[in-house]
Amino acid sequence: MARLRILASLLVLGALGAPSRAQLTQGVQPPKIDWIQRLGSEVPLGTTLTDSSGAQLTLADCLTDKPVILALVYYECPMLCDLVLNGLVRCLRALTFDAGADFELIALSIDPDEGPELAHAKLQGYLKEYGRTDADTEASGWRFLVGSKEAVRSIADAVGFEYEYLPGTGEFAHPAGITLLTPEGRVSRYFYGTEFAPRDVKFGLIEAADGAIGSPVDKVILRCFSYDPARGKYGFAILGAIRFLGSLTVLVLGFFIVRMVLRDRRRSRAVHPPEALERGA
């Protein structure tokens, strides 16, 4: 009898568990989020957006002769977007480059229901984190923007940023990271996650600017590193390092050869001054 009761209990549990498995299999599919790299793709510069002051402008109005860091976020995100922006600010504080002088920053909300008031509050908060005051707002180089669903989606599609609204929670599922654009508005580099290595971002900005920013030493060091699109990071490039070391060796040898030649000439002149040669003649 005891065995029969145990068998009956197992059958009941199996019957109760069957719908649960069916629900997991046939229920709501997980949101589709991805980040497809589209290096070289041009963002739609004619897209109309709204800045933190409520003024309308196009994406082209936000571009200058400097590279751009683009962060696709939304301002009432419960966690991930703040992690991205906080990580970005920590990275920027460690850079020798200066926002507004060397590069531009754009944060764009993927939530079409968010307005310029939220954008303004976020701008002020992150300017303070970056070490700027209200008086620096115009020259900060950082814009917090909002836009219509179609406008934001067109920019996100151009950089391969796939996100989805979740009606049940009122939130957005989205990847985390930043995109670097050239001054002309073309996708140059991607950096994923919520923490960004200052060295990687610095190299990315130099490349996005086509060498227009950064010291000569930065550009020399960059030759020893290469961008890995799969990882969104810079790695040590063996071939580049070999070339650099080879060039450095040639320069050092050339320096010592020239130095030796000049030293021999000075010694020769000291032993046989030109005046003595003229008198002997």
XYZ file of C-alpha atoms in Angstrom:
281
model
C 0.000 0.000 0.000
C 2.799 2.349 0.830
C 4.333 1.783 -2.609
C 0.975 2.472 -4.256
C 0.624 5.749 -2.360
C 4.134 6.816 -3.429
C 3.392 5.917 -7.058
C 0.128 7.863 -6.964
C 1.904 10.888 -5.523
C 4.533 10.816 -8.292
C 1.816 10.644 -10.953
C 0.041 13.659 -9.439
C 3.276 15.655 -9.291
C 4.001 14.734 -12.893
C 0.573 15.897 -13.968
C 1.019 19.200 -12.130
C 4.466 19.716 -13.591
C 3.443 19.099 -17.204
C 1.559 22.405 -17.666
C 4.502 24.278 -16.133
C 6.882 22.814 -18.702
C 4.415 23.571 -21.475
C 4.098 27.140 -20.212
C 7.847 27.642 -20.296
C 8.038 26.208 -23.799
C 5.018 27.974 -25.295
C 5.003 31.157 -23.197
C 6.335 34.636 -23.915
C 9.618 34.576 -25.805
C 12.593 36.406 -24.278
C 13.138 39.938 -25.613
C 15.306 40.297 -28.663
C 18.346 42.339 -27.701
C 21.608 42.387 -29.578
C 24.358 44.650 -30.782
C 25.322 44.109 -34.389
C 28.568 45.816 -35.308
C 28.199 48.128 -38.280
C 31.616 49.707 -38.494
C 31.685 52.469 -41.076
C 27.911 52.880 -41.107
C 26.679 56.468 -41.178
C 24.103 57.594 -38.620
C 21.091 59.488 -40.057
C 22.309 63.054 -39.631
C 18.976 64.615 -40.618
C 17.138 62.990 -37.706
C 15.242 65.564 -35.626
C 15.724 65.351 -31.853
C 15.128 67.529 -28.777
C 17.832 68.654 -26.380
C 17.669 69.193 -22.621
C 16.504 72.789 -23.055
C 13.540 71.753 -25.197
C 15.074 73.045 -28.433
C 14.751 70.963 -31.582
C 17.862 70.125 -33.547
C 19.166 67.522 -35.931
C 21.854 64.991 -35.247
C 24.070 66.923 -37.669
C 23.769 69.963 -35.375
C 25.432 67.916 -32.624
C 28.508 67.113 -34.690
C 31.610 69.273 -34.908
C 35.142 68.522 -36.042
C 35.617 66.197 -33.061
C 34.855 62.502 -32.504
C 31.681 61.602 -30.621
C 30.882 59.168 -27.815
C 27.265 58.031 -28.229
C 25.427 56.358 -25.335
C 21.989 54.886 -26.073
C 20.208 54.702 -22.709
C 16.977 55.810 -21.094
C 16.834 58.162 -18.179
C 14.392 56.283 -15.929
C 16.157 52.955 -16.395
C 16.155 51.244 -12.973
C 19.775 50.132 -13.095
C 21.733 49.295 -16.286
C 21.757 52.719 -17.959
C 23.033 54.448 -14.828
C 25.774 51.840 -14.616
C 26.773 52.627 -18.210
C 26.802 56.400 -17.650
C 28.564 56.129 -14.297
C 31.209 53.873 -15.811
C 31.639 56.296 -18.688
C 32.152 59.258 -16.356
C 34.749 57.331 -14.344
C 36.565 56.559 -17.581
C 36.416 60.167 -18.783
C 37.811 61.507 -15.521
C 40.875 59.316 -16.075
C 41.483 60.630 -19.606
C 43.817 63.456 -20.492
C 41.326 64.428 -23.208
C 38.688 67.001 -22.318
C 35.003 66.779 -23.256
C 34.022 69.712 -25.443
C 37.617 70.455 -26.399
C 38.753 67.076 -27.731
C 35.524 65.105 -28.205
C 31.737 65.379 -27.955
C 29.310 63.317 -25.856
C 25.735 62.413 -26.752
C 23.341 60.519 -24.498
C 20.119 59.639 -26.331
C 17.044 58.175 -24.642
C 15.498 55.138 -26.329
C 12.205 55.846 -24.486
C 10.048 58.149 -26.653
C 7.931 59.097 -23.615
C 10.842 60.774 -21.858
C 11.025 64.531 -22.276
C 13.578 67.325 -22.051
C 12.983 67.815 -18.314
C 14.383 64.386 -17.560
C 17.222 64.997 -19.998
C 18.058 68.279 -18.253
C 18.098 66.655 -14.812
C 20.416 63.911 -16.060
C 22.692 66.439 -17.756
C 23.099 68.474 -14.580
C 23.765 65.383 -12.505
C 26.446 64.019 -14.794
C 28.103 67.386 -15.347
C 28.531 67.524 -11.576
C 29.964 63.985 -11.567
C 32.348 64.999 -14.339
C 33.474 68.036 -12.352
C 31.657 70.751 -14.272
C 29.336 73.502 -13.017
C 26.091 74.910 -14.392
C 28.118 77.631 -16.059
C 29.963 74.972 -18.064
C 26.804 73.522 -19.608
C 27.193 75.168 -22.979
C 30.858 74.255 -23.302
C 30.548 70.825 -21.702
C 30.462 68.998 -25.005
C 27.777 66.717 -23.556
C 24.200 66.650 -24.816
C 21.320 64.677 -23.321
C 18.696 64.201 -26.024
C 15.231 62.749 -26.490
C 13.268 61.975 -29.628
C 10.327 60.229 -31.230
C 10.175 56.453 -31.472
C 10.957 56.563 -35.198
C 13.839 59.013 -34.799
C 15.548 57.054 -32.040
C 14.969 53.734 -33.773
C 16.629 55.012 -36.961
C 19.779 55.981 -35.040
C 19.804 52.728 -33.058
C 19.427 50.702 -36.264
C 22.335 52.567 -37.849
C 24.678 51.514 -35.023
C 23.167 48.009 -34.723
C 21.678 48.606 -31.254
C 18.680 46.268 -30.881
C 16.327 46.901 -27.963
C 12.750 46.045 -27.058
C 10.006 47.559 -24.900
C 8.534 45.213 -22.280
C 4.849 46.139 -21.746
C 4.542 43.991 -18.647
C 7.197 45.972 -16.767
C 7.180 49.300 -18.577
C 10.932 48.941 -19.080
C 13.278 48.431 -22.023
C 15.513 45.440 -22.596
C 18.722 46.588 -24.233
C 22.468 45.907 -24.436
C 25.042 47.980 -22.552
C 27.939 49.961 -23.954
C 28.951 52.991 -25.982
C 29.601 53.739 -29.651
C 32.328 56.004 -31.028
C 31.539 58.081 -34.103
C 33.834 59.991 -36.417
C 33.307 63.750 -36.782
C 31.394 62.924 -39.986
C 28.980 60.671 -38.103
C 30.289 57.228 -39.071
C 30.544 54.331 -36.646
C 34.182 53.900 -35.652
C 34.382 51.727 -32.527
C 32.223 49.868 -29.994
C 32.932 49.331 -26.308
C 30.652 46.938 -24.451
C 29.565 46.651 -20.833
C 29.375 49.161 -18.009
C 33.086 49.725 -17.358
C 35.361 51.205 -20.005
C 39.153 51.063 -19.950
C 40.529 54.615 -20.336
C 43.316 53.315 -22.591
C 40.804 51.691 -24.964
C 38.558 54.747 -25.128
C 41.578 57.009 -25.642
C 42.838 54.886 -28.536
C 39.327 54.754 -29.966
C 38.971 58.536 -29.874
C 42.369 58.993 -31.547
C 41.368 56.618 -34.352
C 37.880 58.128 -34.703
C 39.504 61.557 -35.016
C 41.940 60.148 -37.597
C 44.865 61.228 -35.454
C 43.679 64.818 -35.028
C 43.855 64.495 -31.239
C 46.412 62.874 -28.969
C 50.136 63.407 -28.553
C 52.788 61.992 -30.912
C 53.653 59.481 -28.173
C 49.996 58.312 -28.047
C 50.021 57.698 -31.785
C 53.280 55.764 -31.609
C 51.994 53.575 -28.774
C 48.737 52.984 -30.682
C 50.739 51.216 -33.401
C 51.449 48.433 -30.907
C 47.743 47.819 -30.297
C 44.890 46.745 -32.534
C 41.123 46.913 -32.102
C 39.345 43.572 -31.686
C 35.752 44.009 -32.965
C 34.545 40.761 -31.387
C 35.604 41.830 -27.890
C 35.230 45.585 -28.303
C 38.712 46.097 -26.863
C 42.249 46.924 -27.895
C 44.832 44.175 -27.643
C 48.589 44.068 -27.956
C 49.529 43.634 -31.614
C 52.673 41.506 -31.981
C 53.303 42.503 -35.590
C 52.812 46.177 -34.831
C 55.140 45.947 -31.857
C 57.809 44.202 -33.958
C 57.565 46.922 -36.586
C 57.749 49.614 -33.936
C 60.757 48.031 -32.242
C 62.434 47.525 -35.631
C 61.918 51.179 -36.525
C 63.148 52.216 -33.078
C 66.253 50.061 -33.477
C 67.049 51.659 -36.843
C 66.634 55.132 -35.356
C 68.847 54.330 -32.372
C 71.545 52.801 -34.586
C 71.339 55.778 -36.929
C 71.719 58.151 -33.991
C 74.836 56.393 -32.714
C 76.367 56.161 -36.200
C 75.873 59.886 -36.781
C 77.235 60.610 -33.310
C 80.344 58.494 -33.951
C 80.988 60.158 -37.318
C 80.694 63.629 -35.797
C 82.960 62.637 -32.906
C 85.621 61.304 -35.309
C 85.469 64.524 -37.304
C 85.945 66.607 -34.157
C 88.959 64.496 -33.139
C 90.454 64.806 -36.599
C 90.090 68.579 -36.496
C 91.665 68.704 -33.036
C 94.736 66.725 -34.211
C 95.011 68.509 -37.548
C 93.490 71.994 -37.247
C 92.689 73.715 -40.577
C 95.219 76.498 -39.773
C 98.048 73.959 -39.477
C 97.117 72.397 -42.759
C 97.116 75.825 -44.458
C 100.564 76.701 -43.024
C 101.909 73.369 -44.151
C 100.632 74.091 -47.621
